Coordinates of C-alpha atoms and ligand atoms in Angstrom, one line a residue:
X502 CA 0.0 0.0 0.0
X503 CA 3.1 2.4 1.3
X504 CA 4.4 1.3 -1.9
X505 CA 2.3 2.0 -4.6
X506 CA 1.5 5.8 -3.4
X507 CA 5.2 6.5 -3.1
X508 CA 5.5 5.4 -7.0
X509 CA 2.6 7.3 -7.6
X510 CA 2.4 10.4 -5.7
X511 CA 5.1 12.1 -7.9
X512 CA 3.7 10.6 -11.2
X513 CA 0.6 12.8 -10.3
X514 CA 2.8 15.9 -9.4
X515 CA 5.1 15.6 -12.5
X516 CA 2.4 16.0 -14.6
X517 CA 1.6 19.4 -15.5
X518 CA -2.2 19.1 -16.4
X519 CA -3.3 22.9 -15.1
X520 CA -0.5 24.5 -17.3
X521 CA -1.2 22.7 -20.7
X522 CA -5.2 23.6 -19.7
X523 CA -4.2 26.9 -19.4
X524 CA -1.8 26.7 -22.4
X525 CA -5.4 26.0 -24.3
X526 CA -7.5 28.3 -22.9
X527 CA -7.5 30.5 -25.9
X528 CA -7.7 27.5 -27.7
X529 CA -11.1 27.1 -26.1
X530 CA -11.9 30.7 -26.4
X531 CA -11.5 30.5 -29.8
X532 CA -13.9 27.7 -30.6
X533 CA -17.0 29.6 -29.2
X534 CA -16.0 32.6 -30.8
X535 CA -15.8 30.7 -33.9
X536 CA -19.2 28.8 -33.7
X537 CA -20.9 31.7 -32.7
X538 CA -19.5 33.7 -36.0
X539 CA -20.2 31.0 -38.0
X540 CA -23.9 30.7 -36.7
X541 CA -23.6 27.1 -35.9
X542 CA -26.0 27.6 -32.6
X543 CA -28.7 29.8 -34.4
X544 CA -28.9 27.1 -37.4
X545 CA -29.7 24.3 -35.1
X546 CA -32.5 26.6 -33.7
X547 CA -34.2 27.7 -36.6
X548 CA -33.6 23.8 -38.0
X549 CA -35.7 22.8 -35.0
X550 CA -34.1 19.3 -35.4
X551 CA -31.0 17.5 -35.1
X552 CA -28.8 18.4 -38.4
X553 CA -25.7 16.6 -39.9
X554 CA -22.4 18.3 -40.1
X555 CA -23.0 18.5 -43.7
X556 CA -26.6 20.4 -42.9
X557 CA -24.7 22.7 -40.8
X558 CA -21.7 23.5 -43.2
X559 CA -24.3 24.4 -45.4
X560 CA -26.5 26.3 -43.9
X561 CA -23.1 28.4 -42.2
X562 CA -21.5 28.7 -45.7
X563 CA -18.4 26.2 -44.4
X564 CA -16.2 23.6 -45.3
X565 CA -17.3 20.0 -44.5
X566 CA -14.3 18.7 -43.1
X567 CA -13.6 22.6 -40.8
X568 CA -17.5 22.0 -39.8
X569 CA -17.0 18.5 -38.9
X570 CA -14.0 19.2 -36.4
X571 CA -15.7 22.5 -35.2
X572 CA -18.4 20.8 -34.4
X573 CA -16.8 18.1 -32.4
X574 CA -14.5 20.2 -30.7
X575 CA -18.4 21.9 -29.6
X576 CA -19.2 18.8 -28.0
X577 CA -16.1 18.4 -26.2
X578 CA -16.9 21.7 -25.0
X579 CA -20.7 20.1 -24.0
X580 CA -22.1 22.9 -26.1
X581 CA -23.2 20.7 -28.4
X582 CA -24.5 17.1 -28.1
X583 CA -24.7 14.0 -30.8
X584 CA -26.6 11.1 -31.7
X585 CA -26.2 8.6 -34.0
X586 CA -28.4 8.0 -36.9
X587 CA -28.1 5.9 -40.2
X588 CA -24.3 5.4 -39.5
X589 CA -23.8 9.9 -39.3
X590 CA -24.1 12.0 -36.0
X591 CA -26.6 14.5 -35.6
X592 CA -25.7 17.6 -33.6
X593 CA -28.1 19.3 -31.3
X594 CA -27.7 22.6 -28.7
X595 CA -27.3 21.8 -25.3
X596 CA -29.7 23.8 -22.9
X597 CA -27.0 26.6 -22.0
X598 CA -25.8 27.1 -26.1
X599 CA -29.5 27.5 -26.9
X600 CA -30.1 29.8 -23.8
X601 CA -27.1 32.0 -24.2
X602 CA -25.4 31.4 -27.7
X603 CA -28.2 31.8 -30.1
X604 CA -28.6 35.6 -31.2
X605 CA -32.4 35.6 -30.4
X606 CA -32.5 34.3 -27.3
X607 CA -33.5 37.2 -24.5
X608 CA -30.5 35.9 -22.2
X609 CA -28.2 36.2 -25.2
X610 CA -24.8 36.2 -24.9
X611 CA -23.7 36.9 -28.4
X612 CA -22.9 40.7 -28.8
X613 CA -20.7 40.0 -25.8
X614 CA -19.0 37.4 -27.6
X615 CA -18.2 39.5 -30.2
X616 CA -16.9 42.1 -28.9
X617 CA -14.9 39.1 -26.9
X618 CA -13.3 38.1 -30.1
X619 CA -13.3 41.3 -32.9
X620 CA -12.1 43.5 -29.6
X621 CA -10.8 42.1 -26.6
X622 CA -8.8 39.5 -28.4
X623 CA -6.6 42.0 -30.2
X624 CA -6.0 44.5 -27.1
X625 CA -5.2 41.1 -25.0
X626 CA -2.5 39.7 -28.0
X627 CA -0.2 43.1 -26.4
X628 CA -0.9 42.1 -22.9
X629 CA 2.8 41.9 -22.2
X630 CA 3.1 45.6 -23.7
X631 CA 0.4 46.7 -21.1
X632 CA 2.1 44.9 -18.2
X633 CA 5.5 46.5 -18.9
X634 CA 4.3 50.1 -19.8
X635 CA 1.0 50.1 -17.3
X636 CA -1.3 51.3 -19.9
X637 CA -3.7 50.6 -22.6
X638 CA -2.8 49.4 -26.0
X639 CA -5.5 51.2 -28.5
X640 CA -2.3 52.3 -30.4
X641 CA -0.8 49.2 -31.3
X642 CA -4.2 47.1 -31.9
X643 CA -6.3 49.4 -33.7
X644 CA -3.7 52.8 -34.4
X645 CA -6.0 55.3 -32.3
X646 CA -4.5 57.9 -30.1
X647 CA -5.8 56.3 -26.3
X648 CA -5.4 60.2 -25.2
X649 CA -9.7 60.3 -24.3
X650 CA -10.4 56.7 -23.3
X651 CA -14.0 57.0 -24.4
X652 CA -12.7 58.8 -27.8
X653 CA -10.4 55.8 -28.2
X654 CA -13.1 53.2 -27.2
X655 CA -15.7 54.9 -29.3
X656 CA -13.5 55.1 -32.4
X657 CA -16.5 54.8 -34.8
X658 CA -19.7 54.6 -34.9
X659 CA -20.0 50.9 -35.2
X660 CA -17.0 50.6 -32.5
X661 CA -19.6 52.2 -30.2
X662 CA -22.7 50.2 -30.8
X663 CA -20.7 47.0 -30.2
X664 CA -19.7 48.6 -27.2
X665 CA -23.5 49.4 -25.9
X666 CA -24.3 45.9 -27.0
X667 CA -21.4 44.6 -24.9
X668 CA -22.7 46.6 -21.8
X669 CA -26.2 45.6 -22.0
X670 CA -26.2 42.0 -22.5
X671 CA -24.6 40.6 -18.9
X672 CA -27.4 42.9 -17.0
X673 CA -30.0 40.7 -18.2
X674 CA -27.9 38.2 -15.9
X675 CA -26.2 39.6 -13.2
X676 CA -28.8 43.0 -13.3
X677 CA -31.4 41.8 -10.7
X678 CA -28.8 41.0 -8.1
X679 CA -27.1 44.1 -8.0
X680 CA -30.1 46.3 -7.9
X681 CA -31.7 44.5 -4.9
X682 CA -28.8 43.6 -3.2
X683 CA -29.8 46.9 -1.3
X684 CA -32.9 47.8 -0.5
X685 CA -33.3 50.9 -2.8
X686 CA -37.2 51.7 -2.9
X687 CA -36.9 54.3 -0.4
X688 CA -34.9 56.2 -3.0
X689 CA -37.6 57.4 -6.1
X690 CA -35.6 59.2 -7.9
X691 CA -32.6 58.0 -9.6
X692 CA -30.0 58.7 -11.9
X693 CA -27.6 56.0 -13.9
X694 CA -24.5 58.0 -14.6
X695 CA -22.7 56.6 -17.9
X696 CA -26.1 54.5 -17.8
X697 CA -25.4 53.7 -21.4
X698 CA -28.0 51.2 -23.0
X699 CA -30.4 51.4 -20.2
X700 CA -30.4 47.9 -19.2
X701 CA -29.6 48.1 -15.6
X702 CA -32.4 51.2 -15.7
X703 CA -34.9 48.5 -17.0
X704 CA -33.8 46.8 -14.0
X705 CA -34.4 49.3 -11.6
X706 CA -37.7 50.3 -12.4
X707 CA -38.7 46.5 -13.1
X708 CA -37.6 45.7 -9.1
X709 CA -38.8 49.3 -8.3
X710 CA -42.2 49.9 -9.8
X711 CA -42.1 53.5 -8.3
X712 CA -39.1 54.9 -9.2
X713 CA -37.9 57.1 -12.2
X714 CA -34.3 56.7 -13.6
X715 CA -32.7 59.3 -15.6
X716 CA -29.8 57.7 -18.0
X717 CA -26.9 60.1 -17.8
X718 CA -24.5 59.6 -20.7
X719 CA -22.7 61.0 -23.6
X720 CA -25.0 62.9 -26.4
X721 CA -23.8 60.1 -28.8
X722 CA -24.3 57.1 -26.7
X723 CA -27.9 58.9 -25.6
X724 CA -29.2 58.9 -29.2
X725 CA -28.1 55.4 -30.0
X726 CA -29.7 54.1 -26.5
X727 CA -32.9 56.2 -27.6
X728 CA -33.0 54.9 -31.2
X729 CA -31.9 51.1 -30.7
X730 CA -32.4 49.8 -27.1
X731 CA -35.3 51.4 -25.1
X732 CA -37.4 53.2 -28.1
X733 CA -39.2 54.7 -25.2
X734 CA -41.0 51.8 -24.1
X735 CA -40.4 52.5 -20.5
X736 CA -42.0 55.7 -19.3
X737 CA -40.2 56.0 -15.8
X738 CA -36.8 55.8 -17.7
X739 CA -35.5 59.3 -19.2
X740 CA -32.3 60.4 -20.4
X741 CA -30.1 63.5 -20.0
X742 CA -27.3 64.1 -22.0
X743 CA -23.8 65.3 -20.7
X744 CA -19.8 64.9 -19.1
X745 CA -19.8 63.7 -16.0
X746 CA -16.8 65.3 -15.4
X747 CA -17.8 69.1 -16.8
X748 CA -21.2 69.3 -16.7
X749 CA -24.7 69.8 -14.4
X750 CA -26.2 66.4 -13.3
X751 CA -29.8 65.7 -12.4
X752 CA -30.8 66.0 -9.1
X753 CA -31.5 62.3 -7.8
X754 CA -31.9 60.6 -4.7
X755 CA -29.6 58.0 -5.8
X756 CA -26.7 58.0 -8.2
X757 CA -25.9 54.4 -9.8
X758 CA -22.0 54.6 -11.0
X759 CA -22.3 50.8 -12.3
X760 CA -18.8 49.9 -14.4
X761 CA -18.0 53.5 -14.2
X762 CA -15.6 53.7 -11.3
X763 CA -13.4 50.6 -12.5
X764 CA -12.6 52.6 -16.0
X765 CA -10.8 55.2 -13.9
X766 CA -7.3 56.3 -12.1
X767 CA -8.3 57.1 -8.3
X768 CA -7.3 60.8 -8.5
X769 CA -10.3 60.2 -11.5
X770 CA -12.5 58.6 -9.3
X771 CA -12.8 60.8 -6.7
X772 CA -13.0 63.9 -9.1
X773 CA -16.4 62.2 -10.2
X774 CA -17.3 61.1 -6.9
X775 CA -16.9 64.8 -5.4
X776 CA -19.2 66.0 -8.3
X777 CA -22.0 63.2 -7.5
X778 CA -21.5 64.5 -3.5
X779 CA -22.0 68.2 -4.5
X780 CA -25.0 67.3 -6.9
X781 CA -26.9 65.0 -4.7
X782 CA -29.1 66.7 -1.8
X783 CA -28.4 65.9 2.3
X784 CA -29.8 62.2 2.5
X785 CA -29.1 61.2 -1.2
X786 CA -27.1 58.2 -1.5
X787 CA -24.5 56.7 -4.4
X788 CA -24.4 52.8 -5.5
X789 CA -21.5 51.3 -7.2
X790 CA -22.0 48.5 -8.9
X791 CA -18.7 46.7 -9.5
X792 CA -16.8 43.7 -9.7
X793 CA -15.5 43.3 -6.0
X794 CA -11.8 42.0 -5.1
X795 CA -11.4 39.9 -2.3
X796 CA -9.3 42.1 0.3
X797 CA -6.6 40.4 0.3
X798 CA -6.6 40.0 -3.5
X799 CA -6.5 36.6 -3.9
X800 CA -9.6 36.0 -6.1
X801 CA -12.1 35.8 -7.3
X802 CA -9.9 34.7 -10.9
X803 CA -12.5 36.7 -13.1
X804 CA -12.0 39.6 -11.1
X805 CA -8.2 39.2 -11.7
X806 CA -8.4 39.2 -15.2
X807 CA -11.0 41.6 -15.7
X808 CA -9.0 43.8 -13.8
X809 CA -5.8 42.9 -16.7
X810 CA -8.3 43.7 -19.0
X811 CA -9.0 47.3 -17.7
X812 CA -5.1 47.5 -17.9
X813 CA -5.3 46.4 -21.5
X814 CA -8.6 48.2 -22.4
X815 CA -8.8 51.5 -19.9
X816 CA -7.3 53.8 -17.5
X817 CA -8.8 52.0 -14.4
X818 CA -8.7 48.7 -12.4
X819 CA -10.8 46.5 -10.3
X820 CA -10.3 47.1 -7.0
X821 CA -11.6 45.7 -3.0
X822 CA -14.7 47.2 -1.3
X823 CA -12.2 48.6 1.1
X824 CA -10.9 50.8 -2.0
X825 CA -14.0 51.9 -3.1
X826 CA -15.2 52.7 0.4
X827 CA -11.7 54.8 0.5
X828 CA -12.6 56.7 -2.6
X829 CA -16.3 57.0 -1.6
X830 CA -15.2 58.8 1.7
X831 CA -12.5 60.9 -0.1
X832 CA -15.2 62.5 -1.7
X833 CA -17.6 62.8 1.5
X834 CA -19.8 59.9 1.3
X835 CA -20.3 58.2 4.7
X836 CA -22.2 55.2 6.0
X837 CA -20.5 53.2 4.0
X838 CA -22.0 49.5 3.1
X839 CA -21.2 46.6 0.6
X840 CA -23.1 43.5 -0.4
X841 CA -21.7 40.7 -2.3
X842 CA -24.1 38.9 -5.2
X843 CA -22.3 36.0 -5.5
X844 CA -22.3 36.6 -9.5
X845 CA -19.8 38.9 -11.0
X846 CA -21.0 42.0 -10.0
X847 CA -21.4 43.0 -6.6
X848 CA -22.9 46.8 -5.0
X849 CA -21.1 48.9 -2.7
X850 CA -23.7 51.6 -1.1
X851 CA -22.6 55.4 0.1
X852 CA -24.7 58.0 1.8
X853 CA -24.7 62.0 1.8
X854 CA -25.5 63.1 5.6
X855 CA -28.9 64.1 6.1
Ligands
SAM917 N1 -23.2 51.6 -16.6 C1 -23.2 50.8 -17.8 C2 -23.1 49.4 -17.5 O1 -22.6 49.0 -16.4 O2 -23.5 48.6 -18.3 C3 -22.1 51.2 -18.8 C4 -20.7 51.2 -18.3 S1 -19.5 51.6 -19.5 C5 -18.1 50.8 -19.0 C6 -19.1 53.3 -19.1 C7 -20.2 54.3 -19.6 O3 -19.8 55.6 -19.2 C8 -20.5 54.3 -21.1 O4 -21.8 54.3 -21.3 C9 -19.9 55.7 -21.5 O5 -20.5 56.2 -22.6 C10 -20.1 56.5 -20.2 N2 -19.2 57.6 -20.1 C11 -17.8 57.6 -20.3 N3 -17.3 58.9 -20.1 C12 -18.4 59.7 -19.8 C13 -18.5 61.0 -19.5 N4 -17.4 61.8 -19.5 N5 -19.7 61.5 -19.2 C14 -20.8 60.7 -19.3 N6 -20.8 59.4 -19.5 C15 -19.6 58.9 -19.8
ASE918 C1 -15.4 48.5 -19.3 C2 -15.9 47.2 -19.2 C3 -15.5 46.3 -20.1 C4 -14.5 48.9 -20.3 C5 -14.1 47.9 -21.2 C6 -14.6 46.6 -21.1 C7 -15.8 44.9 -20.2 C8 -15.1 44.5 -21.3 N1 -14.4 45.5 -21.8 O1 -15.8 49.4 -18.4 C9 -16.8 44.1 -19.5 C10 -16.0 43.2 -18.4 N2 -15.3 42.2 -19.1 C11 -14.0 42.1 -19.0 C12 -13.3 41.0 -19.8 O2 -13.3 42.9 -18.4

């Protein structure tokens, strides 16, 4: 007995299975990017029956013999499953590819995926760059100056509606959990600075039947949200257009910041967070809703390497409740309270004295 776990205790150890995983993990990446481009989850749902890799390759415009290994490599990756029939396999989408890979789906995960692989993918091949200098790496991957972040992020049109779709998709997720983590109905009146799409608005006023939320943004990203994502549906959501960092903001009770702070630089942060503190009345409050550190650092992973990606992508970082709750009273807020979700995002809540 002694024996055999003294020859095979090291066997185990000399194997090193987490670094080849991780030496494949764009690998992996890759493959749902891939499919999802291709369309190989929405032809299985508008076939509304098993289909051959030939079917598939068809119906995507691809080779056979790419199709075919796609394809398996998708059931590997259990977003796909098979069955035999007449001597071929059939493919079908599993539950979670047909919840959150197909375009149509209301929990799709698509536009996020794209911007995963025509975007994100490119900054993340200079990572190395962005480690060694400590900054973002528009420049190299797409040849825009990265002087105004948003200028640099919103380098067309088209850049910028990717963007929005990006933003709006994981709130259809995540967006529930952040917004009730806190009791916010005594707050009516609230404002969602860089509120963007309006997602996390729909949100609010969907947990919050009474309240009103006014979607602060840039004029730009205000028309497109007006024209493309809300179309004025909601009545209790409104927008004003502006800089956070120049001009007037709507007088709220509560100021959501969500994804805002983590784009930043502290000196940044606080700039914005004074401006919040002068523009809310005694009694108004501010939520962040962010992607929380562990204290110590030490996880969670996503958090890690989202907060790389801000390195890559921004000016900012992902940081602890314990440095948001520094930046928060920096700039006057008191009271101070966080709240984990136990998803990716998380709410840290401020108040202004009464
Ligand atoms: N809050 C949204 C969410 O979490 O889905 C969007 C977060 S996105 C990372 C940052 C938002 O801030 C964008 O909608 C952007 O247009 C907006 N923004 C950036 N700079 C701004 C400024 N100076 N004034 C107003 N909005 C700004
Ligand atoms: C930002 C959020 C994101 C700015 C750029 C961004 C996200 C991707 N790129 O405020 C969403 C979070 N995902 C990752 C990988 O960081």
């Amino acid at each position: 007995m002694n024996e055999r776990q003294e020859v095979e205790a090291p066997a185990v150890d000399m194997y090193p299975r987490k670094i080849l995983e991780y030496m494949e993990g764009f690998l992996i990446s890759k493959v749902v990017f891939s499919a999802c481009e291709l369309g190989v989850f929405d032809a299985l749902l508008s076939a509304q029956r098993p289909l051959s890799a030939e079917e598939i390759g068809r119906a995507t415009g691809a080779s056979l013999d790419g199709t075919e290994r796609l394809l398996a490599a998708c059931t590997g990756l259990h977003l796909l499953t098979t069955q035999q029939q007449d001597g071929q396999a059939l493919y079908s989408n599993t539950e979670q590819a047909r919840l959150y890979l197909t375009r149509s789906s209301p929990l799709s995960l698509y536009q996020s995926i794209q911007y995963s692989s025509r975007t994100i993918y490119l900054c993340w091949h200079y990572l190395t760059d962005a480690v060694r200098e400590g900054r973002n790496q528009y420049e190299k991957a797409f040849g825009v100056e990265s002087k105004d972040l948003f200028e640099a992020l919103y380098r067309s049109d088209e850049e910028m509606v990717k963007f929005m779709q990006l933003m709006n998709s994981i709130w259809n997720i995540c967006g529930k959990d952040v917004v009730t983590a806190f009791d916010l109905s005594p707050f009516k009146v609230i404002c969602d600075l860089g509120g963007c799409s309006g997602a996390l608005a729909k949100q609010c006023t969907s947990a919050y039947p009474e309240c009103t939320v006014t979607i602060f943004d840039l004029p730009k990203v205000v028309d497109t949200s007006r024209e493309h994502f809300l179309s004025g549906a909601d009545r209790r959501i409104g927008y004003c257009e502006g800089d956070f960092f120049k001009d007037a903001m709507p007088d709220a009770d509560l100021y959501i910041l969500a994804r805002i702070l983590h784009d930043w630089s502290d000196q940044r942060c606080i700039q914005l967070l004074r401006r919040v503190y002068q523009a809310g009345r005694p009694g108004s409050a501010v939520l962040l809703v962010e992607a929380l550190l562990h204290e110590d650092g030490s996880g969670p992973l996503t958090v890690q390497l989202y907060s790389l990606n801000m390195l890559v992508q921004t000016e900012g970082r992902e940081r602890t409740a314990a440095q948001y709750a520094a930046l928060l009273a920096a700039a006057g807020f008191s009271n101070i309270q966080h709240r984990l979700t136990g998803k990716i995002y998380d709410a840290v809540l401020g108040h202004k004295e009464v």
